[in-house]
Amino acid sequence: MMLPMLHHGAVIVGVPYSEIALFETTTGGTPYGPSHLAGPNSDLPLSEHEKQICYTLGKRIAELALKLK
């Protein structure tokens, strides 16, 4: 989906490898963004690593939005 989005002027923001939680998570999160494996009953909670990856991406998007303002 990135190619069509780029054709329309989208800006792609990911999670850089400077986020240490990417190396420590086993259940979710990649440079493409946060993810979560909820389990067969959808009842597994978010891990601290997953929460950190979400925070990092949110911060990057907010900082980019301020720069583009």
JSON list of C-alpha atoms in Angstrom, two decimals:
[
{"chain": "A", "resi": 1, "resn": "MET", "atom": "CA", "xyz": [0.00, 0.00, 0.00]},
{"chain": "A", "resi": 2, "resn": "MET", "atom": "CA", "xyz": [2.93, 2.37, 0.39]},
{"chain": "A", "resi": 3, "resn": "LEU", "atom": "CA", "xyz": [3.44, 2.93, -3.33]},
{"chain": "A", "resi": 4, "resn": "PRO", "atom": "CA", "xyz": [-0.11, 4.16, -4.08]},
{"chain": "A", "resi": 5, "resn": "MET", "atom": "CA", "xyz": [-0.02, 6.29, -0.93]},
{"chain": "A", "resi": 6, "resn": "LEU", "atom": "CA", "xyz": [3.27, 7.90, -2.01]},
{"chain": "A", "resi": 7, "resn": "HIS", "atom": "CA", "xyz": [1.71, 8.71, -5.38]},
{"chain": "A", "resi": 8, "resn": "HIS", "atom": "CA", "xyz": [-0.85, 10.79, -3.50]},
{"chain": "A", "resi": 9, "resn": "GLY", "atom": "CA", "xyz": [1.75, 12.61, -1.41]},
{"chain": "A", "resi": 10, "resn": "ALA", "atom": "CA", "xyz": [1.66, 10.55, 1.77]},
{"chain": "A", "resi": 11, "resn": "VAL", "atom": "CA", "xyz": [4.54, 10.74, 4.20]},
{"chain": "A", "resi": 12, "resn": "ILE", "atom": "CA", "xyz": [5.63, 7.37, 5.58]},
{"chain": "A", "resi": 13, "resn": "VAL", "atom": "CA", "xyz": [6.76, 7.33, 9.22]},
{"chain": "A", "resi": 14, "resn": "GLY", "atom": "CA", "xyz": [8.20, 4.22, 10.81]},
{"chain": "A", "resi": 15, "resn": "VAL", "atom": "CA", "xyz": [9.96, 3.17, 13.99]},
{"chain": "A", "resi": 16, "resn": "PRO", "atom": "CA", "xyz": [13.77, 3.44, 13.76]},
{"chain": "A", "resi": 17, "resn": "TYR", "atom": "CA", "xyz": [16.11, 0.78, 15.09]},
{"chain": "A", "resi": 18, "resn": "SER", "atom": "CA", "xyz": [17.29, 3.32, 17.66]},
{"chain": "A", "resi": 19, "resn": "GLU", "atom": "CA", "xyz": [14.17, 2.17, 19.58]},
{"chain": "A", "resi": 20, "resn": "ILE", "atom": "CA", "xyz": [15.66, -0.61, 21.71]},
{"chain": "A", "resi": 21, "resn": "ALA", "atom": "CA", "xyz": [12.25, -2.22, 22.33]},
{"chain": "A", "resi": 22, "resn": "LEU", "atom": "CA", "xyz": [12.31, -3.46, 18.71]},
{"chain": "A", "resi": 23, "resn": "PHE", "atom": "CA", "xyz": [15.17, -5.77, 19.65]},
{"chain": "A", "resi": 24, "resn": "GLU", "atom": "CA", "xyz": [13.55, -6.95, 22.87]},
{"chain": "A", "resi": 25, "resn": "THR", "atom": "CA", "xyz": [9.96, -7.71, 21.85]},
{"chain": "A", "resi": 26, "resn": "THR", "atom": "CA", "xyz": [8.88, -11.18, 20.87]},
{"chain": "A", "resi": 27, "resn": "THR", "atom": "CA", "xyz": [5.18, -10.46, 20.38]},
{"chain": "A", "resi": 28, "resn": "GLY", "atom": "CA", "xyz": [4.97, -7.29, 18.32]},
{"chain": "A", "resi": 29, "resn": "GLY", "atom": "CA", "xyz": [6.54, -4.28, 16.75]},
{"chain": "A", "resi": 30, "resn": "THR", "atom": "CA", "xyz": [8.66, -3.78, 13.65]},
{"chain": "A", "resi": 31, "resn": "PRO", "atom": "CA", "xyz": [10.23, -0.82, 11.87]},
{"chain": "A", "resi": 32, "resn": "TYR", "atom": "CA", "xyz": [6.94, -0.64, 9.94]},
{"chain": "A", "resi": 33, "resn": "GLY", "atom": "CA", "xyz": [5.09, 0.15, 13.17]},
{"chain": "A", "resi": 34, "resn": "PRO", "atom": "CA", "xyz": [3.56, -1.28, 16.31]},
{"chain": "A", "resi": 35, "resn": "SER", "atom": "CA", "xyz": [1.78, -4.62, 16.29]},
{"chain": "A", "resi": 36, "resn": "HIS", "atom": "CA", "xyz": [0.38, -7.01, 18.85]},
{"chain": "A", "resi": 37, "resn": "LEU", "atom": "CA", "xyz": [-0.30, -10.72, 19.06]},
{"chain": "A", "resi": 38, "resn": "ALA", "atom": "CA", "xyz": [-3.41, -11.03, 21.24]},
{"chain": "A", "resi": 39, "resn": "GLY", "atom": "CA", "xyz": [-3.52, -14.84, 21.37]},
{"chain": "A", "resi": 40, "resn": "PRO", "atom": "CA", "xyz": [-6.26, -17.29, 20.43]},
{"chain": "A", "resi": 41, "resn": "ASN", "atom": "CA", "xyz": [-8.75, -15.71, 22.85]},
{"chain": "A", "resi": 42, "resn": "SER", "atom": "CA", "xyz": [-7.72, -12.11, 22.15]},
{"chain": "A", "resi": 43, "resn": "ASP", "atom": "CA", "xyz": [-6.97, -11.64, 25.83]},
{"chain": "A", "resi": 44, "resn": "LEU", "atom": "CA", "xyz": [-3.20, -11.15, 26.02]},
{"chain": "A", "resi": 45, "resn": "PRO", "atom": "CA", "xyz": [-2.29, -7.66, 27.30]},
{"chain": "A", "resi": 46, "resn": "LEU", "atom": "CA", "xyz": [0.16, -5.33, 25.60]},
{"chain": "A", "resi": 47, "resn": "SER", "atom": "CA", "xyz": [3.74, -5.84, 26.71]},
{"chain": "A", "resi": 48, "resn": "GLU", "atom": "CA", "xyz": [5.86, -2.95, 27.97]},
{"chain": "A", "resi": 49, "resn": "HIS", "atom": "CA", "xyz": [7.96, -3.26, 24.80]},
{"chain": "A", "resi": 50, "resn": "GLU", "atom": "CA", "xyz": [4.86, -2.94, 22.61]},
{"chain": "A", "resi": 51, "resn": "LYS", "atom": "CA", "xyz": [3.72, 0.11, 24.57]},
{"chain": "A", "resi": 52, "resn": "GLN", "atom": "CA", "xyz": [7.17, 1.69, 24.15]},
{"chain": "A", "resi": 53, "resn": "ILE", "atom": "CA", "xyz": [7.09, 1.11, 20.39]},
{"chain": "A", "resi": 54, "resn": "CYS", "atom": "CA", "xyz": [3.63, 2.75, 20.24]},
{"chain": "A", "resi": 55, "resn": "TYR", "atom": "CA", "xyz": [4.91, 5.73, 22.24]},
{"chain": "A", "resi": 56, "resn": "THR", "atom": "CA", "xyz": [7.97, 6.10, 20.00]},
{"chain": "A", "resi": 57, "resn": "LEU", "atom": "CA", "xyz": [5.89, 6.09, 16.81]},
{"chain": "A", "resi": 58, "resn": "GLY", "atom": "CA", "xyz": [3.37, 8.54, 18.27]},
{"chain": "A", "resi": 59, "resn": "LYS", "atom": "CA", "xyz": [6.16, 10.90, 19.29]},
{"chain": "A", "resi": 60, "resn": "ARG", "atom": "CA", "xyz": [7.76, 10.72, 15.84]},
{"chain": "A", "resi": 61, "resn": "ILE", "atom": "CA", "xyz": [4.43, 11.47, 14.13]},
{"chain": "A", "resi": 62, "resn": "ALA", "atom": "CA", "xyz": [3.75, 14.42, 16.47]},
{"chain": "A", "resi": 63, "resn": "GLU", "atom": "CA", "xyz": [7.24, 15.87, 15.90]},
{"chain": "A", "resi": 64, "resn": "LEU", "atom": "CA", "xyz": [6.87, 15.49, 12.14]},
{"chain": "A", "resi": 65, "resn": "ALA", "atom": "CA", "xyz": [3.44, 17.13, 12.21]},
{"chain": "A", "resi": 66, "resn": "LEU", "atom": "CA", "xyz": [4.90, 20.13, 14.06]},
{"chain": "A", "resi": 67, "resn": "LYS", "atom": "CA", "xyz": [7.69, 20.45, 11.50]},
{"chain": "A", "resi": 68, "resn": "LEU", "atom": "CA", "xyz": [5.24, 20.25, 8.58]},
{"chain": "A", "resi": 69, "resn": "LYS", "atom": "CA", "xyz": [2.85, 22.77, 10.15]}
]
